[in-house]
Structure formats: structure tokens, C-alpha cells
Tab-separated table of C-alpha atoms and ligand atoms in Angstrom:
chain	number	residue	atom	x	y	z
I	14	MET	CA	74.012	138.752	103.708
I	15	SER	CA	75.232	142.297	103.141
I	16	ALA	CA	77.294	142.329	100.013
I	17	GLU	CA	80.351	143.556	102.427
I	18	ARG	CA	79.769	140.460	104.462
I	19	GLU	CA	79.633	138.392	101.658
I	20	SER	CA	82.689	139.286	100.060
I	21	ASP	CA	84.295	138.701	103.622
I	22	ARG	CA	83.066	135.481	103.738
I	23	ASP	CA	84.339	134.613	99.952
I	24	ARG	CA	87.725	135.821	101.329
I	25	THR	CA	88.033	133.955	104.236
I	26	LEU	CA	86.894	130.678	102.378
I	27	GLU	CA	89.662	131.541	99.779
I	28	ALA	CA	92.153	132.028	102.026
I	29	LEU	CA	91.114	128.332	103.679
I	30	ARG	CA	91.038	126.710	100.164
I	31	LEU	CA	94.573	128.107	99.387
I	32	GLY	CA	95.866	127.032	102.980
I	33	SER	CA	94.315	123.500	102.374
I	34	VAL	CA	96.344	123.210	98.799
I	35	GLU	CA	99.353	124.392	100.554
I	36	VAL	CA	98.958	121.728	103.172
I	37	LEU	CA	98.596	118.908	100.613
I	38	ARG	CA	101.576	120.177	98.539
I	39	LYS	CA	103.701	120.763	101.783
I	40	ASN	CA	103.000	117.095	103.118
I	41	ASP	CA	103.592	115.683	99.595
I	42	ALA	CA	106.291	112.901	99.680
I	43	GLY	CA	105.970	112.706	95.999
I	44	GLY	CA	103.124	110.051	95.093
I	45	TRP	CA	102.059	110.086	98.407
I	46	THR	CA	101.276	112.364	101.280
I	47	LYS	CA	102.391	112.565	104.721
I	48	ALA	CA	99.395	112.504	107.422
I	49	SER	CA	101.225	115.392	108.830
I	50	PRO	CA	104.668	116.958	108.788
I	51	ARG	CA	106.058	115.838	111.877
I	52	LEU	CA	103.599	113.965	113.933
I	53	TYR	CA	102.804	111.224	111.088
I	54	PRO	CA	105.611	111.090	108.609
I	55	HIS	CA	104.316	107.839	106.865
I	56	GLN	CA	101.465	107.000	104.907
I	57	TRP	CA	98.215	106.081	106.977
I	58	SER	CA	95.425	104.284	105.306
I	59	TRP	CA	92.403	105.789	106.105
I	60	ASP	CA	94.070	109.295	105.997
I	61	ALA	CA	95.551	108.161	102.393
I	62	ALA	CA	91.705	107.824	101.265
I	63	PHE	CA	90.646	111.080	102.306
I	64	ILE	CA	93.977	112.843	101.169
I	65	ALA	CA	93.346	111.527	97.800
I	66	ILE	CA	89.786	113.348	98.054
I	67	GLY	CA	91.125	116.523	98.556
I	68	TRP	CA	93.651	115.721	95.740
I	69	ALA	CA	90.911	115.377	93.315
I	70	HIS	CA	90.074	118.932	93.511
I	71	VAL	CA	93.753	120.036	92.717
I	72	ASP	CA	95.293	117.138	90.467
I	73	PRO	CA	93.458	113.894	89.735
I	74	ASP	CA	96.264	112.048	88.811
I	75	ARG	CA	98.023	112.829	92.188
I	76	ALA	CA	94.702	111.655	94.024
I	77	LEU	CA	94.819	108.455	92.093
I	78	LEU	CA	98.230	107.863	92.921
I	79	GLU	CA	98.025	108.420	96.518
I	80	LEU	CA	95.514	105.515	96.559
I	81	GLU	CA	97.802	103.207	94.057
I	82	ARG	CA	100.643	103.376	96.203
I	83	LEU	CA	98.875	102.471	99.453
I	84	LEU	CA	97.018	99.646	97.745
I	85	ALA	CA	100.173	98.276	96.342
I	86	ALA	CA	101.216	97.519	99.774
I	87	GLN	CA	98.091	95.297	100.530
I	88	TRP	CA	98.538	91.853	101.974
I	89	ARG	CA	97.860	88.843	100.464
I	90	THR	CA	94.886	88.171	102.730
I	91	GLY	CA	93.494	91.332	100.923
I	92	LYS	CA	94.334	93.527	104.339
I	93	VAL	CA	94.981	96.920	103.442
I	94	PRO	CA	97.866	97.914	106.129
I	95	HIS	CA	97.274	100.892	108.300
I	96	ILE	CA	100.799	102.159	107.781
I	97	VAL	CA	102.973	102.045	105.048
I	98	PHE	CA	106.359	103.277	106.265
I	99	ASP	CA	108.468	105.719	104.160
I	100	GLU	CA	112.304	104.210	103.839
I	101	ALA	CA	113.501	107.567	103.476
I	102	THR	CA	112.026	108.786	107.126
I	103	PRO	CA	114.522	107.919	109.819
I	104	VAL	CA	113.167	104.820	111.862
I	105	GLY	CA	112.705	106.346	115.376
I	106	SER	CA	110.943	109.507	113.660
I	107	TYR	CA	107.395	107.832	114.435
I	108	PHE	CA	106.776	105.104	117.116
I	109	PRO	CA	106.049	102.018	116.688
I	110	ASP	CA	108.431	101.938	113.545
I	111	TRP	CA	108.308	99.297	111.053
I	112	THR	CA	110.942	97.404	113.345
I	113	ARG	CA	108.596	97.010	115.960
I	114	TRP	CA	105.767	95.916	113.829
I	115	ASN	CA	108.136	93.568	112.362
I	116	SER	CA	105.221	92.416	109.944
I	117	THR	CA	107.196	90.380	107.887
I	118	LEU	CA	106.898	87.552	110.440
I	119	SER	CA	103.554	87.028	108.677
I	120	PRO	CA	103.763	84.925	105.294
I	121	ASP	CA	100.906	87.250	104.180
I	122	ALA	CA	102.730	90.443	104.283
I	123	PRO	CA	103.949	92.057	101.200
I	124	VAL	CA	107.286	92.164	99.697
I	125	THR	CA	109.352	95.035	101.100
I	126	PRO	CA	110.071	97.948	101.152
I	127	PRO	CA	107.848	99.434	101.800
I	128	HIS	CA	107.266	98.000	105.289
I	129	THR	CA	103.964	98.199	106.830
I	130	SER	CA	102.370	97.735	109.865
I	131	GLY	CA	99.940	94.851	110.784
I	132	LEU	CA	96.334	96.555	111.227
I	133	CYS	CA	93.907	98.088	109.089
I	134	GLN	CA	91.593	100.912	109.248
I	135	PRO	CA	88.377	102.126	108.313
I	136	PRO	CA	87.697	101.633	104.400
I	137	ILE	CA	87.147	105.176	103.295
I	138	HIS	CA	89.043	104.192	99.786
I	139	ALA	CA	86.177	103.170	97.676
I	140	LEU	CA	84.368	106.424	98.688
I	141	ALA	CA	87.565	108.221	97.720
I	142	LEU	CA	87.579	106.456	94.644
I	143	TRP	CA	84.304	106.984	93.744
I	144	ARG	CA	84.348	110.819	94.642
I	145	ILE	CA	87.508	111.303	92.373
I	146	PHE	CA	85.493	109.718	89.285
I	147	GLU	CA	82.333	112.163	90.440
I	148	VAL	CA	84.788	115.189	90.503
I	149	THR	CA	86.611	114.500	87.338
I	150	SER	CA	83.603	113.494	85.588
I	151	ALA	CA	82.289	116.897	86.389
I	152	ASN	CA	85.705	118.642	84.878
I	153	GLU	CA	85.624	118.507	81.216
I	154	ALA	CA	89.162	119.824	80.799
I	155	THR	CA	90.432	116.117	82.875
I	156	THR	CA	92.706	114.288	80.924
I	157	VAL	CA	93.409	111.542	83.317
I	158	ASP	CA	92.103	108.096	82.726
I	159	VAL	CA	90.126	107.720	85.774
I	160	ARG	CA	87.848	104.684	84.401
I	161	GLY	CA	90.817	102.935	83.283
I	162	ARG	CA	92.900	103.238	86.421
I	163	LEU	CA	89.755	102.411	88.666
I	164	ALA	CA	89.442	99.432	86.783
I	165	ARG	CA	93.105	98.445	87.546
I	166	LEU	CA	92.771	98.984	91.018
I	167	TYR	CA	89.443	97.317	91.552
I	168	PRO	CA	90.890	93.861	92.277
I	169	ARG	CA	92.658	95.088	95.276
I	170	LEU	CA	89.722	96.822	96.297
I	171	LEU	CA	87.523	94.083	96.101
I	172	ALA	CA	89.837	92.031	97.584
I	173	TRP	CA	90.204	94.273	100.351
I	174	HIS	CA	86.468	94.516	101.085
I	175	LYS	CA	86.417	90.778	100.903
I	176	TYR	CA	89.026	90.420	103.766
I	177	LEU	CA	86.771	92.759	105.988
I	178	CYS	CA	83.462	90.628	104.896
I	179	THR	CA	85.008	87.550	105.676
I	180	GLU	CA	88.505	87.249	108.010
I	181	ARG	CA	87.110	90.223	109.915
I	182	ASP	CA	83.656	88.906	110.260
I	183	PRO	CA	83.956	85.116	110.309
I	184	ASP	CA	80.389	84.841	111.779
I	185	CYS	CA	78.826	86.576	109.020
I	186	SER	CA	77.339	89.223	111.734
I	187	GLY	CA	77.413	92.074	109.520
I	188	LEU	CA	79.765	93.773	111.457
I	189	VAL	CA	83.449	94.267	111.500
I	190	THR	CA	85.940	93.301	114.354
I	191	ILE	CA	88.760	95.182	114.965
I	192	TYR	CA	91.866	93.877	117.116
I	193	HIS	CA	93.417	97.264	118.153
I	194	PRO	CA	92.025	100.587	119.258
I	195	TRP	CA	94.610	101.932	116.510
I	196	GLU	CA	92.134	100.135	113.890
I	197	GLY	CA	89.370	102.459	115.273
I	198	ALA	CA	89.360	105.812	117.135
I	199	ASP	CA	92.656	105.098	119.191
I	200	ASN	CA	91.852	106.253	122.940
I	201	SER	CA	88.028	106.518	122.839
I	202	PRO	CA	86.535	105.563	125.946
I	203	ARG	CA	84.624	102.715	123.617
I	204	TRP	CA	87.780	100.719	124.280
I	205	ASP	CA	88.190	101.664	128.075
I	206	ALA	CA	86.507	98.198	129.781
I	207	ALA	CA	88.126	96.014	127.140
I	208	LEU	CA	91.796	97.397	127.371
I	209	ALA	CA	91.322	97.369	131.666
I	210	ALA	CA	90.499	93.474	131.316
I	211	ILE	CA	94.066	93.069	129.656
I	212	GLU	CA	97.182	91.634	131.510
I	213	ILE	CA	100.328	92.980	130.129
I	214	GLY	CA	103.017	90.150	130.222
I	215	ASP	CA	106.404	90.760	129.282
I	216	LEU	CA	106.493	94.150	127.095
I	217	PRO	CA	109.973	95.185	125.437
I	218	PRO	CA	110.674	98.473	126.495
I	219	TYR	CA	109.660	101.372	124.071
I	220	ARG	CA	110.284	105.358	124.116
I	221	ARG	CA	106.771	107.244	122.898
I	222	ARG	CA	107.798	109.955	120.369
I	223	ASP	CA	104.090	111.317	120.152
I	224	ILE	CA	104.373	113.190	123.668
I	225	GLU	CA	107.708	114.742	122.098
I	226	HIS	CA	105.528	116.149	119.028
I	227	VAL	CA	102.595	117.266	121.116
I	228	GLN	CA	103.896	118.556	124.099
I	229	ASP	CA	100.951	118.532	125.986
I	230	PRO	CA	99.950	115.142	127.333
I	231	SER	CA	96.695	115.592	128.088
I	232	GLN	CA	95.874	115.649	124.288
I	233	ARG	CA	97.365	112.072	123.785
I	234	PRO	CA	96.796	108.590	125.058
I	235	THR	CA	97.893	108.102	128.761
I	236	ALA	CA	101.136	105.681	129.683
I	237	ARG	CA	98.438	103.115	130.803
I	238	ASP	CA	96.849	103.078	127.534
I	239	TYR	CA	100.046	102.980	125.578
I	240	ASP	CA	101.215	100.151	127.397
I	241	ARG	CA	97.973	97.983	126.031
I	242	TYR	CA	98.343	99.060	122.766
I	243	MET	CA	102.083	98.094	122.736
I	244	TRP	CA	101.192	94.776	124.547
I	245	LEU	CA	98.333	94.016	121.925
I	246	VAL	CA	101.151	94.347	119.169
I	247	GLU	CA	103.329	92.029	120.858
I	248	LEU	CA	100.534	89.572	120.663
I	249	LEU	CA	99.774	89.937	117.177
I	250	LYS	CA	103.390	89.395	116.231
I	251	ARG	CA	103.235	85.991	118.448
I	252	CYS	CA	101.039	84.569	116.089
I	253	ARG	CA	102.768	86.080	113.376
I	254	TYR	CA	99.425	88.104	112.624
I	255	ASP	CA	97.771	84.949	111.389
I	256	GLU	CA	94.101	85.906	111.088
I	257	SER	CA	92.676	82.884	112.610
I	258	SER	CA	94.768	82.945	115.607
I	259	ILE	CA	93.707	86.395	116.370
I	260	SER	CA	90.059	85.673	115.770
I	261	LYS	CA	90.152	82.871	118.396
I	262	ASP	CA	92.934	84.165	120.981
I	263	HIS	CA	93.461	87.914	120.813
I	264	PRO	CA	92.303	89.197	124.216
I	265	PHE	CA	90.935	92.613	122.399
I	266	ALA	CA	88.373	91.525	119.664
I	267	ILE	CA	85.223	94.307	119.243
I	268	LYS	CA	82.414	94.708	116.728
I	269	ASP	CA	83.234	98.374	115.764
I	270	ILE	CA	79.909	99.683	114.954
I	271	PHE	CA	81.484	102.953	113.001
I	272	PHE	CA	83.854	100.655	110.824
I	273	SER	CA	80.716	98.787	109.951
I	274	GLY	CA	78.921	101.587	108.966
I	275	VAL	CA	81.902	102.870	106.973
I	276	LEU	CA	82.154	99.808	105.288
I	277	LEU	CA	78.480	99.709	104.517
I	278	ALA	CA	78.933	103.195	102.883
I	279	ALA	CA	82.004	101.723	101.094
I	280	ASN	CA	80.325	98.592	99.823
I	281	HIS	CA	77.786	101.117	97.884
I	282	ALA	CA	80.643	103.135	96.536
I	283	LEU	CA	82.257	99.702	95.254
I	284	ALA	CA	79.023	98.373	94.009
I	285	SER	CA	78.858	101.945	91.686
I	286	ILE	CA	82.661	101.157	90.799
I	287	ALA	CA	82.019	97.568	89.539
I	288	GLU	CA	79.251	99.073	87.418
I	289	LEU	CA	81.187	101.277	85.924
I	290	ILE	CA	83.864	99.140	84.823
I	291	GLY	CA	81.681	96.527	84.204
I	292	ALA	CA	82.410	93.834	86.837
I	293	SER	CA	81.191	90.446	86.339
I	294	ASP	CA	77.675	89.497	87.716
I	295	GLU	CA	79.170	87.375	90.391
I	296	ASP	CA	81.331	90.093	92.075
I	297	ARG	CA	78.300	92.283	91.869
I	298	ALA	CA	75.950	89.700	93.593
I	299	MET	CA	78.702	88.950	96.325
I	300	ILE	CA	78.757	93.002	97.008
I	301	ASP	CA	75.025	93.229	97.131
I	302	ALA	CA	74.841	90.146	99.695
I	303	TRP	CA	77.523	91.940	101.683
I	304	ILE	CA	75.214	94.998	101.906
I	305	ALA	CA	72.225	93.156	102.803
I	306	LEU	CA	74.338	91.677	105.381
I	307	GLU	CA	75.598	94.828	106.983
I	308	ARG	CA	71.916	96.227	107.029
I	309	ARG	CA	71.152	93.790	109.166
I	310	GLY	CA	74.284	94.060	111.272
I	311	LEU	CA	73.812	97.838	112.190
I	312	MET	CA	70.028	97.064	112.990
I	313	ALA	CA	70.929	94.296	115.343
I	314	GLN	CA	73.231	96.872	117.381
I	315	TRP	CA	70.705	99.743	117.696
I	316	ASP	CA	69.939	100.869	121.126
I	317	PRO	CA	66.492	102.250	121.713
I	318	THR	CA	67.817	103.803	124.694
I	319	CYS	CA	70.500	105.939	123.438
I	320	ASN	CA	68.608	105.943	119.794
I	321	LEU	CA	72.432	105.030	118.910
I	322	CYS	CA	74.120	101.877	117.131
I	323	LEU	CA	76.619	100.666	119.793
I	324	ASP	CA	79.847	98.700	119.504
I	325	TYR	CA	80.006	94.950	120.996
I	326	ASP	CA	82.765	93.262	122.900
I	327	LEU	CA	83.302	89.716	121.658
I	328	ARG	CA	85.470	88.968	124.912
I	329	ALA	CA	83.135	90.495	127.201
I	330	GLY	CA	80.222	89.188	125.444
I	331	ARG	CA	78.165	92.504	125.723
I	332	SER	CA	77.572	95.911	124.077
I	333	ILE	CA	79.290	98.912	124.564
I	334	PRO	CA	76.827	101.504	126.003
I	335	LEU	CA	78.355	104.993	125.266
I	336	ARG	CA	77.277	108.137	123.596
I	337	THR	CA	80.016	108.698	120.746
I	338	PHE	CA	80.361	109.770	117.283
I	339	ALA	CA	80.286	105.963	116.395
I	340	GLY	CA	76.868	105.702	117.359
I	341	PHE	CA	76.045	107.695	113.857
I	342	ALA	CA	77.066	104.806	112.101
I	343	ALA	CA	73.956	104.519	110.468
I	344	VAL	CA	73.842	107.749	109.030
I	345	VAL	CA	77.977	107.409	108.141
I	346	ALA	CA	76.283	104.296	105.736
I	347	GLY	CA	73.804	106.668	104.439
I	348	ASP	CA	71.589	103.742	103.414
I	349	ALA	CA	67.926	104.348	103.826
I	350	GLU	CA	67.095	100.871	104.215
I	351	VAL	CA	68.594	100.847	107.911
I	352	ALA	CA	65.684	102.235	109.749
I	353	ALA	CA	68.264	103.272	112.425
I	354	ALA	CA	69.487	106.071	110.501
I	355	GLU	CA	66.405	108.185	110.605
I	356	SER	CA	66.396	107.691	114.682
I	357	ALA	CA	70.211	108.534	114.783
I	358	ILE	CA	69.246	111.572	112.932
I	359	ASN	CA	66.893	112.699	115.279
I	360	GLU	CA	69.395	112.147	117.841
I	361	LEU	CA	72.041	114.579	115.929
I	362	ASP	CA	70.906	117.740	117.333
I	363	SER	CA	69.774	116.563	120.975
I	364	PRO	CA	71.952	117.886	123.945
I	365	TRP	CA	74.023	114.965	124.022
I	366	PHE	CA	75.383	115.762	120.657
I	367	LEU	CA	75.092	118.920	118.435
I	368	GLY	CA	72.489	120.474	120.527
I	369	HIS	CA	74.612	120.797	123.835
I	370	PRO	CA	74.654	124.354	124.642
I	371	ALA	CA	78.329	124.862	125.182
I	372	LEU	CA	79.516	123.829	121.861
I	373	ARG	CA	81.545	126.474	119.789
I	374	TRP	CA	80.323	125.101	116.798
I	375	ALA	CA	77.605	122.728	115.838
I	376	VAL	CA	79.990	119.637	115.124
I	377	MET	CA	80.325	116.186	116.598
I	378	PRO	CA	82.426	115.677	119.646
I	379	SER	CA	84.234	112.564	119.537
I	380	THR	CA	82.347	111.829	122.922
I	381	SER	CA	79.299	113.342	124.246
I	382	PRO	CA	80.042	116.266	126.529
I	383	SER	CA	77.253	114.477	128.931
I	384	GLU	CA	79.164	111.310	129.170
I	385	PRO	CA	81.523	111.028	132.559
I	386	ALA	CA	84.581	109.807	130.306
I	387	PHE	CA	84.499	113.169	128.070
I	388	GLU	CA	87.726	115.024	128.184
I	389	SER	CA	87.419	118.012	126.167
I	390	ARG	CA	91.055	117.987	125.086
I	391	ASN	CA	91.938	114.530	124.756
I	392	TYR	CA	92.121	113.033	121.380
I	393	TRP	CA	89.318	110.778	120.541
I	394	ARG	CA	87.809	111.383	124.159
I	395	GLY	CA	85.978	114.690	123.224
I	396	PRO	CA	87.546	116.674	120.837
I	397	THR	CA	85.818	117.195	117.161
I	398	TRP	CA	87.245	115.543	114.088
I	399	PRO	CA	86.568	117.155	110.994
I	400	ILE	CA	86.867	113.755	108.891
I	401	ILE	CA	83.874	112.472	111.193
I	402	ASP	CA	81.958	115.382	110.083
I	403	TRP	CA	82.804	114.564	106.657
I	404	LEU	CA	81.565	111.356	106.912
I	405	LEU	CA	78.392	112.399	108.652
I	406	TRP	CA	77.658	115.379	105.920
I	407	ARG	CA	78.312	112.824	103.498
I	408	GLY	CA	75.759	110.405	105.051
I	409	LEU	CA	73.110	112.800	105.456
I	410	ASN	CA	73.137	114.048	101.913
I	411	ASN	CA	72.888	110.511	100.808
I	412	LEU	CA	69.928	109.954	102.992
I	413	GLY	CA	68.250	112.945	101.270
I	414	ARG	CA	68.522	115.090	104.355
I	415	THR	CA	70.504	117.912	102.249
I	416	GLU	CA	69.561	120.838	104.378
I	417	ARG	CA	70.941	119.125	107.445
I	418	ALA	CA	73.972	118.382	105.639
I	419	GLU	CA	74.510	121.998	104.370
I	420	ARG	CA	74.195	123.258	107.831
I	421	LEU	CA	76.711	120.769	109.257
I	422	ARG	CA	79.249	121.734	105.861
I	423	LEU	CA	78.669	125.650	106.983
I	424	GLN	CA	79.793	124.879	110.869
I	425	ALA	CA	82.921	122.635	110.231
I	426	LEU	CA	84.045	125.279	107.215
I	427	SER	CA	83.446	127.756	110.274
I	428	GLN	CA	85.619	125.896	112.296
I	429	LEU	CA	88.340	125.432	110.252
I	430	ALA	CA	88.217	129.152	109.162
I	431	GLU	CA	88.793	130.201	112.292
I	432	GLY	CA	90.764	127.286	114.132
I	433	GLY	CA	92.973	126.226	111.144
I	434	LEU	CA	93.727	122.656	109.600
I	435	ALA	CA	94.344	120.880	112.712
I	436	GLU	CA	94.292	117.306	113.701
I	437	TYR	CA	91.233	117.792	115.972
I	438	PHE	CA	89.619	120.494	118.037
I	439	GLU	CA	88.293	121.511	121.684
I	440	PRO	CA	84.515	121.332	121.421
I	441	PHE	CA	83.765	124.183	123.650
I	442	THR	CA	86.466	126.740	122.605
I	443	GLY	CA	87.292	125.533	119.228
I	444	GLU	CA	90.787	125.547	119.946
I	445	ALA	CA	93.120	123.803	117.510
I	446	LEU	CA	94.834	120.678	119.144
I	447	GLY	CA	97.230	117.920	118.038
I	448	SER	CA	99.106	118.040	115.032
I	449	SER	CA	98.677	121.433	112.883
I	450	GLU	CA	99.097	121.337	109.160
I	451	GLN	CA	97.007	117.736	109.131
I	452	SER	CA	96.717	116.677	105.881
I	453	TRP	CA	93.161	114.936	105.981
I	454	THR	CA	91.599	118.098	107.499
I	455	ALA	CA	92.882	120.088	104.560
I	456	ALA	CA	91.599	117.544	101.909
I	457	VAL	CA	87.759	117.778	103.578
I	458	ALA	CA	88.216	121.355	103.587
I	459	LEU	CA	88.653	121.278	99.709
I	460	ASP	CA	85.687	118.901	99.531
I	461	TRP	CA	83.541	120.919	101.476
I	462	LEU	CA	84.568	124.275	99.416
I	463	SER	CA	83.777	122.612	96.407
I	464	ARG	CA	80.447	122.290	97.309
I	465	GLU	CA	80.117	126.720	97.751
I	466	PRO	CA	77.561	128.088	95.450
I	467	ARG	CA	79.585	129.664	92.726
G	1	9WN	C1	97.969	105.483	115.390
G	1	9WN	C2	96.950	109.259	111.040
G	1	9WN	C3	96.678	108.614	112.263
G	1	9WN	C4	95.009	108.359	112.061
G	1	9WN	C5	94.445	107.760	113.621
G	1	9WN	C6	94.706	108.635	114.321
G	1	9WN	C7	96.168	108.596	114.953
G	1	9WN	C8	97.838	106.779	114.999
G	1	9WN	C9	98.736	107.546	116.494
G	1	9WN	O1	97.053	109.131	113.525
G	1	9WN	O2	96.900	107.327	115.111
G	1	9WN	O3	97.645	104.958	114.284
G	1	9WN	O4	100.258	107.244	116.500
G	1	9WN	O5	98.056	108.395	117.491
G	1	9WN	O6	94.195	108.063	115.726
G	1	9WN	O7	92.981	107.894	113.254
G	1	9WN	O8	94.758	107.581	111.011
G	1	9WN	O9	96.568	110.695	111.424
């Protein structure tokens, strides 16, 4: 690269870094960060974990606070709720608000305020805490007692993973069951058949807020999908969010392969944290057993035709044969003992995915452009999501594929430098879609930028 192009690139990346810090600061609500300024004005679970990774590069104390606040809202079952609502934000700014969730119907919900939703999201938290430890260990100037705070958070983190490995996997399949599309990737075509089979009963009226913020409805879930999302919430409330009733009767119950791949990665991070803080041998043996089970779970869902792992619909009794980002669960898991990871890496650059000739950037489309269900602008049905690229990048590095990971990092950064810090992007044009100033996008940008050679 010529010296001139190199300094152009340096300037572009520095502008991206400053812009990312600005987004986190702007969305900082004091101890926690809004997922985005208008569309998502509360604390979301997996957003908070990515956001903490971003804060680790700016303010490690703030990074830990983010997760301390989230984990303080943990349910008695160990569940970490997918939304912790901000009391200061007017009810009605986001729908469904806490009154609609009414999660205090459950004896397991935490003391309010703050109010929470009744679902959960992929467990990025241990990955984030371990990343905070790595970032701060490399910085001699850090005065924050990261190890002490990890030790204090550890029981909650362990309870969270235990919840996922038991309540969400009562049959010990090594795979996590989700009960709502909001626990995974909202309107992904992965859920289409399961949602279509749901009969909606007496659904109380509601007013969506998301399409008031994102005014192009083609970027958001359809009214038909939304009715089903809301009906599933009504059913969860009817059984007071009781785990065993949900597991038995809830009409939407899917072994989510992506969630499961994240959990395997997170259990490795939890094992590292357990070692760091000197957790008991019993705990460490339990985490190792979860890891062993999850490796088998991912392999059981390996599909040699797609070269990917597939979700499994428990109610329909069948796998969901679709090519989406979720199929790369074994790569996300970053565990070399899962043989599926190698095959999936070979699939990464196929024309179904990053080798598709029309992509603006070689980053992961949420659904393969060659799938009939693909829609280039619609949320999880096609657009690219930087946090998904971050998880793939991390997994590739853990699998020793550092050169492939680096190419992905560079493409992902180029997308952000050109398109901005949006929620998601149109794969063929790179156009920014959804919310602008999305906190977790800024956060992964900061982590990627920290890997720039100095
Ligand atoms: C519902 C906050 C969240 C993300 C989800 C994303 C979207 C919410 C919504 O925004 O979901 O939880 O209202 O559409 O799908 O992954 O955590 O960024």
C-alpha cells in the first residue's frame, strides 16, 4: 500500500473509532447503555454484552457496570431477561413495554423496579467478561479490580448458564430451546413454518412503535409476524412464565443451533473465568460436562447436504433446512473438537454465502441470497449484522484460522467505514438499514479497531 493510501486508511479508521466512542457515550444512560437512541431505549441482554466489549476499550469500569446492572435483574431461575426496562423512559416509547410483559406474574421474576421482559437472548456475557479481562490485562495502567468484580459476578453467570443447560434443555440434548423468535433472530425465515402453524386466539389490541421509528416497513417484521410474536407473549403470561408448563405446552419450541453454538463458546469462556477466580472443582466439572454435551448436540444437527448445522423444531419434530448465518454455529462455537466447524468454514466462501458474487462486502448475510426466503432489506431475512460477523471472526480465530478471520475483520470494518454504525446493512449495496447509532455495532467496531497493527 502506498504511504498516501495508508494514511487515508488511518484517518478513516480513526474517524470510525471516534464515531464509535461517540455512539456509546451518546447512548450511555448512566451505568447502562441504550441499544439505540430511539428505536431501542432500554437495556437488551446480548446488546449489553457486546456493548461491554466496546466499553472495555474506552472505560473498563463502565464495561463491568453494564453487565453488573444487567445481571442484577436476573430471575430466580437463573434466566437473564432479554430486556431490562428503564424506569425513566416513558411507557409507550417502545412496544411491548413492561406493562404488556407483566413479568411479575412469575414468582421467579426479580424485585421491581426495574421491570424486565420474560424472555432471554444468546449468552454473550461470559465472552464479554473474558474479553474485558483480556483487554484490561494487556493495559498496565488499568486500576479497575477486574478479577474481584468477575469473582462477584461469577455466581450469577454460572446460574445463567445452568438455567440454559437445564431448564432450556430438559432432555440433555446439548441444544438450547427457544420459546420466541425474539430469543433468536426475530423474523428469520428459520421460524416461518413454526409461526405459520400457530393459531392466534384472543389477542388484546396493540400499537407497534418500531414502524414509527423505522418508517420503511420493508425493513421490519410484517404485521402477520408481529401478531404471532404478541400471541406467544400472551401464552407465556397465561402460564406465569412457568418453565415446566412452557416446556410442555408452548407452541413455539425450537432447538436454536446458533444460540447453542454461542452457549458452547460461552461455556469455554466461563471455564476460563472459573479457573481465574479459583472456582470449585465441582463447578469446573459441571462446566466441562456441559461443554462435552454441547459438542455432541452441535454434531447431531450437522447436515451434510448444506454443510451446516440446522435448527430443530421440537413441535413439528423436524430439522429446519435453511441456509442462514445460524448454520455456522460450529464456527461461532470456536471449538476444534466439533468436527462440523471445519466443514462449515469450507462453506463460508461458497456462492451461498460470502462467495456470492453480488455482495458489496464479503460479510455474512443473515439469510443466504440464494434462499427463496431471502429479502435484502428485511431485518434478519437477508441483511448483514456486524455482531454476527464479530462472532464468526472470534470463532475463526479460536479455530486457528487467523488469516481467514483477518480478511473478515477487514471487510467488516470497510462496511462500517462506508455505511456507518447502523443496526444492519443491505448486502448488495452496503446501505445502512434499521436504526442508526446502534450501540452494539459501535462496540464491535471498537474491538475490531483494537486489533489494528500499531
Ligand atoms: C426485540 C435490540 C434488539 C436486539 C435483537 C433485535 C431487535 C427487538 C425488536 O433489537 O429485537 O427484542 O424490537 O425488534 O432483533 O437481536 O437485541 O438491539
